[in-house]
Amino acid sequence: MWKKILTSMVIILSVTSISAFAQSTLPAPNATHEQSLDQIVAVVNDEIITQSELNHALTAAKQQFMQRQISLPDQKTFKKQVLDQLIYQKLQLQVAKHNQIKVTNNEINAAVARISQANHLSQTALKQKLTQEGISYKEFRSQLQKQLIISKLQHQALQDTISINKSDIAAFQKQHAGQIASTEYHIATILIPLPASATQAQINHAKGKAALVLKQLQKGSSFETAMKMHPGSADLGWRSAKELPQVFVKTVLKMKPNEVTGPIQAPNGFHIIKLLDKEAKNTVSDQQIQRIVYQQKVEKALQKWLTQLRSSAYIHIYADS
């Protein structure tokens, strides 16, 4: 369940911090004497990241990896990734403060309610779960406040830089054609019926009759007229391969539109089938594709923006960090 809480928070807020639920907040500029004695691992403009803060973030990140059953990278890489996320968080909060971006208690309350609802928990149960994980409700709201501020900042920074046009949608459809489209088949069948528990003689007779009908059709007889002459014949409409009668599938997949073939034996008799048409139909709507493409553009633009933000800042990471 806690895994779901972590996941839902990331999804709801669309934030970049790897330790959204880290059990400590970033140190304030007016650090206490106790904090000043803590080893400094990085300086970000006029603020610091301490060893204890990094340790808390590493612990929280490890818990998330374990809950999501994801293998940890090697210790050096993992430590660098977590420290990078703390640096990015610090940078974004600094910019947000400069731009006077704030969130209200009502916005925090609404985010808490969304997280509770997404995980089917009452807010009381959520508080209990946080306590079990060693996180106070106050710490939880503090982290949530920071993530909401960062989310607002990212939206403000990127909202006018991202647009989607028809060529973006078309390019996505072409690139993922095999994943978002499936072929549907429109077939009709002429049935030469067999009685239940048919004898071999009856089977041979029905098969011969079906072969004769097929021969007439191949000479130009109307398929629609032949359908009317044989009760049980039917237009099966549009169907995907998995929706077709199993005995038809292998044959239909090889057919071309307007092709007639048979006879195919089924439990109810012999079938002559005509593929009236086939077409690839998207299983993902244009609206869904638009959302996917938009999210991809957001992620790309966000990474570019964060890189620029970092390159313009003063950042010093101590060698033994």
CSV table of C-alpha atoms in Angstrom, one decimal:
chain,number,residue,atom,x,y,z
A,1,MET,CA,0.0,0.0,0.0
A,2,TRP,CA,2.8,2.4,0.9
A,3,LYS,CA,4.3,1.8,-2.5
A,4,LYS,CA,1.0,3.1,-4.0
A,5,ILE,CA,1.2,6.2,-1.9
A,6,LEU,CA,4.7,7.0,-3.1
A,7,THR,CA,3.7,6.3,-6.7
A,8,SER,CA,0.5,8.3,-6.5
A,9,MET,CA,2.3,11.3,-5.1
A,10,VAL,CA,4.8,11.3,-8.0
A,11,ILE,CA,2.0,10.9,-10.6
A,12,ILE,CA,-0.3,13.6,-9.0
A,13,LEU,CA,2.4,16.2,-8.6
A,14,SER,CA,4.6,15.4,-11.7
A,15,VAL,CA,7.8,16.3,-9.8
A,16,THR,CA,11.4,15.4,-10.3
A,17,SER,CA,12.6,14.7,-6.8
A,18,ILE,CA,13.6,11.1,-6.2
A,19,SER,CA,12.9,11.5,-2.4
A,20,ALA,CA,9.5,13.0,-2.3
A,21,PHE,CA,9.0,11.5,1.1
A,22,ALA,CA,12.4,12.1,2.5
A,23,GLN,CA,12.2,12.3,6.3
A,24,SER,CA,13.9,15.7,6.6
A,25,THR,CA,13.4,19.0,4.9
A,26,LEU,CA,16.2,21.0,3.2
A,27,PRO,CA,18.2,23.1,5.6
A,28,ALA,CA,17.1,26.7,5.9
A,29,PRO,CA,19.6,29.5,5.3
A,30,ASN,CA,19.6,30.3,9.0
A,31,ALA,CA,20.9,26.9,10.0
A,32,THR,CA,21.2,26.1,13.7
A,33,HIS,CA,24.5,25.6,15.5
A,34,GLU,CA,23.9,21.9,15.5
A,35,GLN,CA,23.4,21.9,11.7
A,36,SER,CA,26.6,24.1,11.2
A,37,LEU,CA,28.6,21.3,12.8
A,38,ASP,CA,27.2,18.8,10.3
A,39,GLN,CA,29.5,18.1,7.4
A,40,ILE,CA,28.7,20.1,4.2
A,41,VAL,CA,28.6,17.9,1.1
A,42,ALA,CA,27.5,20.6,-1.4
A,43,VAL,CA,26.9,24.3,-1.8
A,44,VAL,CA,24.1,25.5,-4.0
A,45,ASN,CA,24.4,29.3,-4.5
A,46,ASP,CA,24.1,30.6,-1.0
A,47,GLU,CA,22.7,27.5,0.6
A,48,ILE,CA,24.2,24.2,1.7
A,49,ILE,CA,23.3,20.5,1.6
A,50,THR,CA,24.6,18.6,4.7
A,51,GLN,CA,25.7,15.0,5.1
A,52,SER,CA,22.8,14.2,7.4
A,53,GLU,CA,20.4,15.5,4.8
A,54,LEU,CA,22.0,13.4,2.1
A,55,ASN,CA,21.9,10.4,4.4
A,56,HIS,CA,18.1,10.9,5.0
A,57,ALA,CA,17.5,11.2,1.2
A,58,LEU,CA,19.6,8.1,0.5
A,59,THR,CA,17.6,6.1,3.0
A,60,ALA,CA,14.3,7.3,1.7
A,61,ALA,CA,15.3,6.6,-1.9
A,62,LYS,CA,16.5,3.1,-1.0
A,63,GLN,CA,13.1,2.4,0.5
A,64,GLN,CA,11.4,3.5,-2.7
A,65,PHE,CA,13.6,1.3,-4.8
A,66,MET,CA,12.8,-1.7,-2.6
A,67,GLN,CA,9.1,-1.0,-2.5
A,68,ARG,CA,9.1,-0.8,-6.3
A,69,GLN,CA,11.3,-3.9,-6.6
A,70,ILE,CA,13.9,-2.0,-8.6
A,71,SER,CA,17.5,-3.0,-8.4
A,72,LEU,CA,19.8,-0.3,-7.0
A,73,PRO,CA,22.7,1.0,-9.1
A,74,ASP,CA,26.2,0.8,-7.6
A,75,GLN,CA,26.7,2.8,-4.5
A,76,LYS,CA,28.7,5.6,-6.1
A,77,THR,CA,26.2,6.1,-8.9
A,78,PHE,CA,23.2,5.9,-6.6
A,79,LYS,CA,24.7,8.5,-4.2
A,80,LYS,CA,25.4,10.9,-7.1
A,81,GLN,CA,21.9,10.5,-8.4
A,82,VAL,CA,20.3,11.3,-5.0
A,83,LEU,CA,22.7,14.3,-4.4
A,84,ASP,CA,21.8,15.6,-7.9
A,85,GLN,CA,18.1,15.4,-7.1
A,86,LEU,CA,18.7,17.3,-3.8
A,87,ILE,CA,20.6,20.0,-5.8
A,88,TYR,CA,17.9,20.3,-8.4
A,89,GLN,CA,15.3,20.5,-5.6
A,90,LYS,CA,17.3,23.3,-3.9
A,91,LEU,CA,17.8,25.2,-7.2
A,92,GLN,CA,14.1,25.1,-8.0
A,93,LEU,CA,13.0,26.2,-4.5
A,94,GLN,CA,15.4,29.1,-4.7
A,95,VAL,CA,14.0,30.2,-8.1
A,96,ALA,CA,10.4,29.8,-6.7
A,97,LYS,CA,11.3,31.9,-3.7
A,98,HIS,CA,12.7,34.6,-6.0
A,99,ASN,CA,9.6,34.5,-8.1
A,100,GLN,CA,7.4,34.6,-5.0
A,101,ILE,CA,5.7,31.3,-5.9
A,102,LYS,CA,3.7,30.0,-2.9
A,103,VAL,CA,1.1,27.4,-2.1
A,104,THR,CA,-1.8,27.8,0.3
A,105,ASN,CA,-2.9,25.5,3.1
A,106,ASN,CA,-6.0,24.7,1.0
A,107,GLU,CA,-3.8,23.6,-1.9
A,108,ILE,CA,-1.8,21.3,0.4
A,109,ASN,CA,-5.1,20.0,1.9
A,110,ALA,CA,-6.4,19.2,-1.6
A,111,ALA,CA,-3.2,17.4,-2.5
A,112,VAL,CA,-3.4,15.3,0.7
A,113,ALA,CA,-7.0,14.5,-0.1
A,114,ARG,CA,-6.0,13.3,-3.7
A,115,ILE,CA,-3.3,11.1,-2.3
A,116,SER,CA,-5.7,9.6,0.3
A,117,GLN,CA,-8.4,9.0,-2.3
A,118,ALA,CA,-5.9,7.5,-4.8
A,119,ASN,CA,-4.8,5.0,-2.2
A,120,HIS,CA,-8.3,4.3,-0.8
A,121,LEU,CA,-7.3,5.6,2.6
A,122,SER,CA,-9.1,8.0,4.9
A,123,GLN,CA,-6.9,10.9,6.0
A,124,THR,CA,-6.8,9.4,9.5
A,125,ALA,CA,-5.5,6.1,8.0
A,126,LEU,CA,-3.0,8.0,6.0
A,127,LYS,CA,-1.6,9.7,9.1
A,128,GLN,CA,-1.4,6.3,10.8
A,129,LYS,CA,0.5,4.9,7.8
A,130,LEU,CA,2.9,7.8,7.9
A,131,THR,CA,3.6,7.3,11.6
A,132,GLN,CA,4.3,3.6,11.0
A,133,GLU,CA,6.9,4.6,8.4
A,134,GLY,CA,8.5,7.0,10.9
A,135,ILE,CA,7.3,10.2,9.1
A,136,SER,CA,5.5,12.8,11.0
A,137,TYR,CA,2.4,14.4,9.4
A,138,LYS,CA,4.1,17.8,9.8
A,139,GLU,CA,7.2,16.5,7.8
A,140,PHE,CA,4.9,15.0,5.2
A,141,ARG,CA,3.0,18.3,4.6
A,142,SER,CA,6.3,20.1,4.5
A,143,GLN,CA,7.6,17.9,1.7
A,144,LEU,CA,4.3,18.1,0.0
A,145,GLN,CA,4.4,21.9,0.1
A,146,LYS,CA,7.9,21.9,-1.5
A,147,GLN,CA,6.7,19.5,-4.3
A,148,LEU,CA,3.7,21.7,-5.0
A,149,ILE,CA,5.8,24.8,-5.2
A,150,ILE,CA,8.2,23.0,-7.6
A,151,SER,CA,5.3,21.8,-9.7
A,152,LYS,CA,3.9,25.4,-10.0
A,153,LEU,CA,7.4,26.6,-10.9
A,154,GLN,CA,7.8,24.0,-13.6
A,155,HIS,CA,4.4,24.8,-15.0
A,156,GLN,CA,5.2,28.5,-15.1
A,157,ALA,CA,8.5,27.9,-16.8
A,158,LEU,CA,7.3,25.5,-19.4
A,159,GLN,CA,3.7,26.3,-20.2
A,160,ASP,CA,4.5,28.6,-23.1
A,161,THR,CA,7.3,26.5,-24.6
A,162,ILE,CA,5.3,23.4,-25.5
A,163,SER,CA,2.9,22.9,-28.4
A,164,ILE,CA,1.6,19.9,-30.3
A,165,ASN,CA,0.6,19.9,-34.0
A,166,LYS,CA,-0.7,17.3,-36.4
A,167,SER,CA,2.8,16.3,-37.5
A,168,ASP,CA,3.7,15.4,-34.0
A,169,ILE,CA,0.6,13.1,-33.8
A,170,ALA,CA,1.4,11.6,-37.2
A,171,ALA,CA,5.0,10.9,-36.3
A,172,PHE,CA,4.0,9.1,-33.1
A,173,GLN,CA,1.5,7.0,-34.9
A,174,LYS,CA,4.0,6.0,-37.5
A,175,GLN,CA,6.7,5.2,-35.0
A,176,HIS,CA,4.4,3.1,-32.8
A,177,ALA,CA,2.1,1.7,-35.6
A,178,GLY,CA,2.5,-1.9,-34.4
A,179,GLN,CA,1.6,-1.0,-30.8
A,180,ILE,CA,-1.4,1.4,-31.3
A,181,ALA,CA,-3.1,-0.2,-34.2
A,182,SER,CA,-4.7,-3.6,-34.8
A,183,THR,CA,-6.2,-5.0,-38.0
A,184,GLU,CA,-9.9,-5.7,-38.2
A,185,TYR,CA,-11.7,-7.9,-40.7
A,186,HIS,CA,-15.1,-7.7,-42.3
A,187,ILE,CA,-16.2,-11.1,-43.4
A,188,ALA,CA,-19.3,-12.9,-44.6
A,189,THR,CA,-19.9,-16.6,-44.7
A,190,ILE,CA,-22.1,-19.1,-46.6
A,191,LEU,CA,-23.0,-22.1,-44.5
A,192,ILE,CA,-23.6,-25.6,-45.8
A,193,PRO,CA,-24.9,-27.1,-42.6
A,194,LEU,CA,-24.2,-30.4,-41.0
A,195,PRO,CA,-26.6,-32.2,-38.6
A,196,ALA,CA,-25.4,-33.1,-35.1
A,197,SER,CA,-23.5,-36.4,-35.1
A,198,ALA,CA,-23.3,-36.3,-38.9
A,199,THR,CA,-22.3,-39.5,-40.6
A,200,GLN,CA,-19.3,-39.7,-42.9
A,201,ALA,CA,-21.7,-39.8,-45.9
A,202,GLN,CA,-23.4,-36.6,-44.7
A,203,ILE,CA,-20.0,-34.9,-44.2
A,204,ASN,CA,-18.9,-35.9,-47.7
A,205,HIS,CA,-22.2,-34.7,-49.2
A,206,ALA,CA,-22.0,-31.3,-47.5
A,207,LYS,CA,-18.4,-30.9,-48.4
A,208,GLY,CA,-19.1,-31.6,-52.1
A,209,LYS,CA,-22.0,-29.2,-52.1
A,210,ALA,CA,-19.8,-26.5,-50.5
A,211,ALA,CA,-17.2,-27.1,-53.2
A,212,LEU,CA,-19.8,-26.7,-55.9
A,213,VAL,CA,-21.0,-23.4,-54.4
A,214,LEU,CA,-17.4,-22.1,-54.3
A,215,LYS,CA,-16.8,-23.1,-57.9
A,216,GLN,CA,-19.9,-21.1,-59.0
A,217,LEU,CA,-18.7,-18.1,-57.0
A,218,GLN,CA,-15.3,-18.3,-58.6
A,219,LYS,CA,-17.1,-18.2,-62.0
A,220,GLY,CA,-18.8,-14.9,-61.1
A,221,SER,CA,-22.0,-15.8,-59.2
A,222,SER,CA,-23.1,-13.3,-56.5
A,223,PHE,CA,-21.9,-14.0,-53.0
A,224,GLU,CA,-24.8,-12.1,-51.6
A,225,THR,CA,-27.4,-14.1,-53.6
A,226,ALA,CA,-25.8,-17.3,-52.6
A,227,MET,CA,-26.0,-16.2,-48.9
A,228,LYS,CA,-29.8,-15.8,-49.3
A,229,MET,CA,-30.1,-19.3,-50.8
A,230,HIS,CA,-28.4,-21.0,-47.8
A,231,PRO,CA,-30.0,-20.4,-44.4
A,232,GLY,CA,-27.5,-19.9,-41.6
A,233,SER,CA,-25.2,-17.8,-43.8
A,234,ALA,CA,-24.3,-14.4,-42.2
A,235,ASP,CA,-22.4,-11.2,-42.4
A,236,LEU,CA,-20.1,-11.3,-39.3
A,237,GLY,CA,-19.3,-7.6,-39.4
A,238,TRP,CA,-16.0,-6.1,-38.3
A,239,ARG,CA,-13.9,-8.2,-36.0
A,240,SER,CA,-10.4,-8.4,-34.8
A,241,ALA,CA,-8.5,-11.6,-35.3
A,242,LYS,CA,-9.1,-12.7,-31.7
A,243,GLU,CA,-12.8,-12.1,-32.2
A,244,LEU,CA,-13.1,-14.3,-35.3
A,245,PRO,CA,-14.2,-18.0,-35.1
A,246,GLN,CA,-11.0,-19.9,-34.3
A,247,VAL,CA,-11.4,-22.1,-37.4
A,248,PHE,CA,-11.4,-19.0,-39.6
A,249,VAL,CA,-8.4,-17.2,-38.2
A,250,LYS,CA,-5.5,-18.8,-40.1
A,251,THR,CA,-7.3,-18.5,-43.4
A,252,VAL,CA,-8.6,-15.0,-43.0
A,253,LEU,CA,-5.2,-13.6,-42.0
A,254,LYS,CA,-3.9,-14.6,-45.5
A,255,MET,CA,-6.8,-13.3,-47.5
A,256,LYS,CA,-7.1,-10.1,-49.6
A,257,PRO,CA,-10.2,-7.9,-49.7
A,258,ASN,CA,-13.0,-9.4,-51.9
A,259,GLU,CA,-11.3,-12.8,-51.9
A,260,VAL,CA,-13.5,-15.9,-51.5
A,261,THR,CA,-12.2,-19.2,-50.1
A,262,GLY,CA,-13.3,-22.4,-48.5
A,263,PRO,CA,-14.7,-24.8,-47.7
A,264,ILE,CA,-13.7,-24.6,-44.1
A,265,GLN,CA,-15.1,-27.3,-41.8
A,266,ALA,CA,-16.6,-26.2,-38.5
A,267,PRO,CA,-18.8,-28.0,-35.9
A,268,ASN,CA,-21.9,-26.6,-37.6
A,269,GLY,CA,-21.0,-27.4,-41.2
A,270,PHE,CA,-18.8,-26.2,-44.1
A,271,HIS,CA,-18.2,-22.5,-44.6
A,272,ILE,CA,-17.3,-20.5,-47.6
A,273,ILE,CA,-16.0,-17.1,-46.5
A,274,LYS,CA,-15.5,-13.8,-48.2
A,275,LEU,CA,-13.2,-11.1,-46.9
A,276,LEU,CA,-15.3,-8.0,-47.7
A,277,ASP,CA,-12.6,-5.6,-46.3
A,278,LYS,CA,-9.9,-5.1,-43.8
A,279,GLU,CA,-8.3,-2.1,-42.2
A,280,ALA,CA,-5.9,-1.1,-39.4
A,281,LYS,CA,-7.8,0.7,-36.6
A,282,ASN,CA,-6.1,2.6,-33.8
A,283,THR,CA,-6.6,1.1,-30.3
A,284,VAL,CA,-5.4,4.4,-28.8
A,285,SER,CA,-7.5,7.5,-29.4
A,286,ASP,CA,-6.0,10.7,-30.9
A,287,GLN,CA,-6.7,12.3,-27.5
A,288,GLN,CA,-4.6,9.7,-25.7
A,289,ILE,CA,-1.8,10.0,-28.2
A,290,GLN,CA,-1.9,13.8,-27.7
A,291,ARG,CA,-1.5,13.4,-24.0
A,292,ILE,CA,1.4,10.9,-24.5
A,293,VAL,CA,3.2,13.2,-26.9
A,294,TYR,CA,2.6,16.2,-24.7
A,295,GLN,CA,4.1,14.4,-21.7
A,296,GLN,CA,7.1,13.4,-23.7
A,297,LYS,CA,7.7,17.0,-24.7
A,298,VAL,CA,7.2,18.2,-21.1
A,299,GLU,CA,9.9,15.7,-19.9
A,300,LYS,CA,12.3,16.8,-22.7
A,301,ALA,CA,11.8,20.5,-22.0
A,302,LEU,CA,12.0,20.0,-18.3
A,303,GLN,CA,15.4,18.3,-18.6
A,304,LYS,CA,16.7,21.1,-20.8
A,305,TRP,CA,15.4,23.7,-18.4
A,306,LEU,CA,16.9,22.0,-15.4
A,307,THR,CA,20.3,21.7,-17.2
A,308,GLN,CA,20.2,25.4,-17.9
A,309,LEU,CA,19.2,26.2,-14.4
A,310,ARG,CA,22.1,24.2,-13.0
A,311,SER,CA,24.7,25.7,-15.5
A,312,SER,CA,23.8,29.2,-14.4
A,313,ALA,CA,24.1,28.5,-10.7
A,314,TYR,CA,27.1,28.3,-8.3
A,315,ILE,CA,27.4,24.7,-7.3
A,316,HIS,CA,30.3,23.2,-5.4
A,317,ILE,CA,30.4,19.5,-4.4
A,318,TYR,CA,33.0,18.5,-2.0
A,319,ALA,CA,35.4,15.7,-3.2
A,320,ASP,CA,34.6,13.3,-0.4
A,321,SER,CA,30.8,13.6,-0.8
